[in-house]
PDB file of C-alpha atoms in Angstrom:
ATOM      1  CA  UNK A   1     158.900 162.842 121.694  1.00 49.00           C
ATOM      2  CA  UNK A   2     158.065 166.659 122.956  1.00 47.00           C
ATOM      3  CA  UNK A   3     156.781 168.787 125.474  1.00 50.00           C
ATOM      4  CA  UNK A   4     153.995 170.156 124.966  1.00 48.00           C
ATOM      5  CA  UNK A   5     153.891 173.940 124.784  1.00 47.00           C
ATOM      6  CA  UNK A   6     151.415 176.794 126.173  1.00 51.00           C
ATOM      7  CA  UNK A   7     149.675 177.644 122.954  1.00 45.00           C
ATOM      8  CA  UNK A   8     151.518 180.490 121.724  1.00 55.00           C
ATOM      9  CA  UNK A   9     152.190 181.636 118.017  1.00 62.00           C
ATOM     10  CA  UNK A  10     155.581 180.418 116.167  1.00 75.00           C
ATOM     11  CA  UNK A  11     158.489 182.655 115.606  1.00 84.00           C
ATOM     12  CA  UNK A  12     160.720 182.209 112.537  1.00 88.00           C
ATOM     13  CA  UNK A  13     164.409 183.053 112.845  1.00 94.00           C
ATOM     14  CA  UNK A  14     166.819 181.264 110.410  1.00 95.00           C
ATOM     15  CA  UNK A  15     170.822 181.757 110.437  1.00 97.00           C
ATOM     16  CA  UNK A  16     170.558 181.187 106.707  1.00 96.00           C
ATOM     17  CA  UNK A  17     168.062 183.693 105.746  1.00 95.00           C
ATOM     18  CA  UNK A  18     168.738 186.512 108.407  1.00 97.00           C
ATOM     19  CA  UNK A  19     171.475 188.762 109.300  1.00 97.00           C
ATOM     20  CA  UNK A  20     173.368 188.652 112.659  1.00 96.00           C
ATOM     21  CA  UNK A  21     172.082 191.760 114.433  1.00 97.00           C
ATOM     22  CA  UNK A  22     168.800 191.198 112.532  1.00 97.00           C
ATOM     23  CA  UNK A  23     168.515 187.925 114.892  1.00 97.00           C
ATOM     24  CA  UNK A  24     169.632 189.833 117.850  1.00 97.00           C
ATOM     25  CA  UNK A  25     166.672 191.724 117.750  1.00 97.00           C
ATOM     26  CA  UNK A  26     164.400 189.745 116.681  1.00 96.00           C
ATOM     27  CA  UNK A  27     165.030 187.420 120.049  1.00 96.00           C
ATOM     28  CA  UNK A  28     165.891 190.337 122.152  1.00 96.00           C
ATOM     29  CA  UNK A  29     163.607 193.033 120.970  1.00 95.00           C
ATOM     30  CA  UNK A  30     160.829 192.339 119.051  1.00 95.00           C
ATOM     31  CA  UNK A  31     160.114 188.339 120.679  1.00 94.00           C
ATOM     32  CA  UNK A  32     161.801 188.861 123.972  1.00 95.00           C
ATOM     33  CA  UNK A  33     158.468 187.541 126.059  1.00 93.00           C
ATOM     34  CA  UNK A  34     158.198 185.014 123.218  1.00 94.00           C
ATOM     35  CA  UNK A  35     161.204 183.402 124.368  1.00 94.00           C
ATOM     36  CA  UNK A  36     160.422 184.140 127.912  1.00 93.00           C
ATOM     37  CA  UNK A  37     157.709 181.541 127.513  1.00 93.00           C
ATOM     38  CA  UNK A  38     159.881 178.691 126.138  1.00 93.00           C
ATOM     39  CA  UNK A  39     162.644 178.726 128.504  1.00 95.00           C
ATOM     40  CA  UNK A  40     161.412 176.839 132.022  1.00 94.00           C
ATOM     41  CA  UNK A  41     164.930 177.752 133.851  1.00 91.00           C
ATOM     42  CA  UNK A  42     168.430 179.447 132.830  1.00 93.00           C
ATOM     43  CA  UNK A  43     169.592 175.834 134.359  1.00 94.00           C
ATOM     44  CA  UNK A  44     167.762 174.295 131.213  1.00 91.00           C
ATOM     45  CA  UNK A  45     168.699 176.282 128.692  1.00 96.00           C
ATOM     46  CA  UNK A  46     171.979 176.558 130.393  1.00 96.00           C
ATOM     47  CA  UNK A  47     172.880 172.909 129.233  1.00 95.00           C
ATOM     48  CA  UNK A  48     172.306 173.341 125.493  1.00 97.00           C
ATOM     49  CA  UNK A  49     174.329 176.258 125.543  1.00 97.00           C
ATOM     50  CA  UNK A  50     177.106 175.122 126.745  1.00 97.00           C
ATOM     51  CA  UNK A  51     177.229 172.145 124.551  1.00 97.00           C
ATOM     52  CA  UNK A  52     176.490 173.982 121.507  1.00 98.00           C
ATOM     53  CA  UNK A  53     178.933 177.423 122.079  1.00 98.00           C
ATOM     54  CA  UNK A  54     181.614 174.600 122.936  1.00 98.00           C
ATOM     55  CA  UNK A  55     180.864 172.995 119.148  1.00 98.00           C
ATOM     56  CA  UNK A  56     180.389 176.432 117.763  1.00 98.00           C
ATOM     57  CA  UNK A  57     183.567 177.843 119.198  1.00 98.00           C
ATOM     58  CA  UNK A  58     185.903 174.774 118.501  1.00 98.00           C
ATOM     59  CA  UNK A  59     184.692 175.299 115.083  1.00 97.00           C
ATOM     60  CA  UNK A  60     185.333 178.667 114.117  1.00 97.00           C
ATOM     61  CA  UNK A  61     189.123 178.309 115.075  1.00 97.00           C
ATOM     62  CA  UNK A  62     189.210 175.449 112.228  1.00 97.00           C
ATOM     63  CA  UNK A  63     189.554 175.830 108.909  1.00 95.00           C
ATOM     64  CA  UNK A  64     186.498 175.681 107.334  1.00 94.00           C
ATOM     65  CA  UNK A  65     186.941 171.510 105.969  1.00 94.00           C
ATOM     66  CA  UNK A  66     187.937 171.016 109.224  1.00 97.00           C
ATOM     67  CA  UNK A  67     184.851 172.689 110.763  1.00 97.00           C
ATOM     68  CA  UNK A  68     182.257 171.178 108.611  1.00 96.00           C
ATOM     69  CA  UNK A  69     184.027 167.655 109.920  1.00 96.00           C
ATOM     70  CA  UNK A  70     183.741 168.465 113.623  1.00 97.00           C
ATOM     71  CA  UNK A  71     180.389 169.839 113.476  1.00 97.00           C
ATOM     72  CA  UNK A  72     178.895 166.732 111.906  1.00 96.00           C
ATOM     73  CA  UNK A  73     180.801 164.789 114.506  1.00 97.00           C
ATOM     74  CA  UNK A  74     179.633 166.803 117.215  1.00 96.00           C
ATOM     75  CA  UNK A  75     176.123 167.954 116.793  1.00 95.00           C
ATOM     76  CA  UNK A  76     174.143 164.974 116.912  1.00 94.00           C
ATOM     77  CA  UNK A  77     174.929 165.160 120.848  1.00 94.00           C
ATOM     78  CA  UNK A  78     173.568 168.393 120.890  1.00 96.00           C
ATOM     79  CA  UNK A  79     170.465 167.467 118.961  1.00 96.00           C
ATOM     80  CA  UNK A  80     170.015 164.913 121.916  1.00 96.00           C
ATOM     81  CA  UNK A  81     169.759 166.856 124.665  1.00 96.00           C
ATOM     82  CA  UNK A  82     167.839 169.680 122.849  1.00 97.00           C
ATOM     83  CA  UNK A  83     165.575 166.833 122.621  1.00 97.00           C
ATOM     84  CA  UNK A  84     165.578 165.809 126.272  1.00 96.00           C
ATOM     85  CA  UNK A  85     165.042 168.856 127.868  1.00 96.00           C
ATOM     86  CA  UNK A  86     162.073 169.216 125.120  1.00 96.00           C
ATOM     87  CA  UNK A  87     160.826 166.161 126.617  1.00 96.00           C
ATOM     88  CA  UNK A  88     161.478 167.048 131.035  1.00 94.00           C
ATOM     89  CA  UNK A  89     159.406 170.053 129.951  1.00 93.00           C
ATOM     90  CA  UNK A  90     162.609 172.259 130.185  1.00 94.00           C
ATOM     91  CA  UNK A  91     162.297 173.741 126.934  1.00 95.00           C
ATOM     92  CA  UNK A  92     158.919 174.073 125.220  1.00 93.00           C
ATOM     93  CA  UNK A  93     158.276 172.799 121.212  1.00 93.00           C
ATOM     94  CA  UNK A  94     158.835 176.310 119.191  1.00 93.00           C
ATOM     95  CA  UNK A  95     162.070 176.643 120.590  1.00 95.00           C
ATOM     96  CA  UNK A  96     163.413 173.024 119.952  1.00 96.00           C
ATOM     97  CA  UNK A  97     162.252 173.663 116.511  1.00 95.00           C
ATOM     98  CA  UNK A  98     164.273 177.271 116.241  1.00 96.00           C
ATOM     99  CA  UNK A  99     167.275 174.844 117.745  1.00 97.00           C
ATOM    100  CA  UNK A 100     166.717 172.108 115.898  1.00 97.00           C
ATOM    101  CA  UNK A 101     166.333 174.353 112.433  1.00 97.00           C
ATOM    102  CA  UNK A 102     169.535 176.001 113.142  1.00 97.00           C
ATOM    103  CA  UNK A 103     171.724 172.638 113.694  1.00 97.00           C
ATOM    104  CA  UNK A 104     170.565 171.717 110.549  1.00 97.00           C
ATOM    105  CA  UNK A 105     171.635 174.289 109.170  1.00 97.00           C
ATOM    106  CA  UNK A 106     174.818 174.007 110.301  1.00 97.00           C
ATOM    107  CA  UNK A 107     174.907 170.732 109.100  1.00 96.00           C
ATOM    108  CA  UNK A 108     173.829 170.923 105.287  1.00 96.00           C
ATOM    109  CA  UNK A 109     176.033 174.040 104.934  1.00 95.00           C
ATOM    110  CA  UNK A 110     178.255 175.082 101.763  1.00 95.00           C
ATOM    111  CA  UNK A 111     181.840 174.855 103.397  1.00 92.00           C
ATOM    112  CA  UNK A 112     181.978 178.149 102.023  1.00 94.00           C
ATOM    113  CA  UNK A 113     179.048 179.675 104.388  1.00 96.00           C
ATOM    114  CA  UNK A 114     179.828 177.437 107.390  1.00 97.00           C
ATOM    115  CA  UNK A 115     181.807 180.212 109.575  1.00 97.00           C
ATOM    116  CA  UNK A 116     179.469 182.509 108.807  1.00 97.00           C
ATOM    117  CA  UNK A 117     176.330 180.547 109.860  1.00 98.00           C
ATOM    118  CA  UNK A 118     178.980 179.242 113.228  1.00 98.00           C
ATOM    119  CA  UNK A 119     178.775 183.133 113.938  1.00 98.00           C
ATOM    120  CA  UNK A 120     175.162 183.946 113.235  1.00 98.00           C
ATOM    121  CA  UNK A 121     174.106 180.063 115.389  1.00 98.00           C
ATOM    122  CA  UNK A 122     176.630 181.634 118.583  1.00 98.00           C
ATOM    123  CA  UNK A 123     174.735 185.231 118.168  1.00 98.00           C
ATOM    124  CA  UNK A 124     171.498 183.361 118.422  1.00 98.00           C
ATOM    125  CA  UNK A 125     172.356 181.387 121.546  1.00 98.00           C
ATOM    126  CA  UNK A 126     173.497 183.992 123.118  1.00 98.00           C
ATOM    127  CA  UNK A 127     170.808 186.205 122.734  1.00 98.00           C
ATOM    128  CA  UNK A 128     168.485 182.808 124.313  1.00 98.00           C
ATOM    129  CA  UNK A 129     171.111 182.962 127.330  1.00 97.00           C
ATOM    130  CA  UNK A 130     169.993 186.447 127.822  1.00 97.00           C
ATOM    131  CA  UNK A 131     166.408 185.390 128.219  1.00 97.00           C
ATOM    132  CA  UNK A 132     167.359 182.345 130.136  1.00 96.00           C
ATOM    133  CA  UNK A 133     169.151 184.264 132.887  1.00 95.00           C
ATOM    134  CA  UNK A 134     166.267 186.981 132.961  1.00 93.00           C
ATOM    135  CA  UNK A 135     164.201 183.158 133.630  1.00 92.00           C
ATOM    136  CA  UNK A 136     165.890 182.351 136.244  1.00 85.00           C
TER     137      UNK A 136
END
C-alpha cells in the first residue's frame, strides 16, 4: 500500500532521539531538497498537517494522562490519510515512514515524555510545511 518513490537515499530524524532545533535543521538546512522531493504539492502535505497540528495542539493543553488518551484516540485517523496520500502519489515512501515513525512515537510514549515529543512532532511538521509551501 505505497507510492513508489524516485530513488533517493533515506533520511533519519526521530522526535525521540533528536533535539528540537536539531530537527529544524536537519529538515530545513541540511535535507531541505530531500524533502523537496517527497512532497508532490503544499495541497498534499497541507492535509496531514492540519490533522496532525490539530491532534498535537489539543494535546499539549491537556494534562499529560489526558494527552496520552486523546492521542491514541486520535492518531489512527492521521495514520490513514498519511497513508492515502502515500498511495495518490501525494507524498512519496521516506516521508510516510519519517510520519509514520513519529506517530508512533507519540503513541508508545512514557506519559512523562509525551509533551515533550507533542513539541518536538509540531516542530517537525512545521518545518515539512515550510518545504510544502516552497512546493507549491
Amino acid at each position: 500500500m505505497s507510492s513508489r518513490a524516485p530513488p533517493q537515499r533515506q533520511v533519519r530524524i526521530s522526535i525521540k532521539n533528536m533535539e528540537g532545533m536539531d530537527i529544524v535543521r536537519s529538515i530545513l538546512k541540511d535535507n531541505f531538497d530531500y524533502f523537496m522531493r517527497q512532497i508532490k504539492s503544499e495541497t498534499s502535505f497541507r492535509k496531514i498537517h492540519e490533522i496532525l497540528t490539530t491532534i498535537l495542539d489539543n494535546a499539549e493543553a491537556l494534562d499529560t494522562s489526558k494527552a496520552k488518551n486523546l492521542l491514541s484516540n486520535q492518531i489512527p485517523r492521521a495514520y490513514v490519510i498519511i497513508e492515502y496520500q502515500n498511495v495518490r502519489g501525494q507524498i512519496y515512501n521516506d516521508l510516510r515512514d519519517l510520519l509514520i515513525e513519529m506517530i508512533n512515537d507519540l503513541l508508545s510514549a512514557k506519559e512523562q515524555n509525551v509533551k515533550t515529543l507533542i513539541r518536538k512532532a509540531r516542530l517537525l511538521l512545521d518545518s515539512l510545511a515550510v518545504i510544502a509551501k516552497e512546493v507549491g
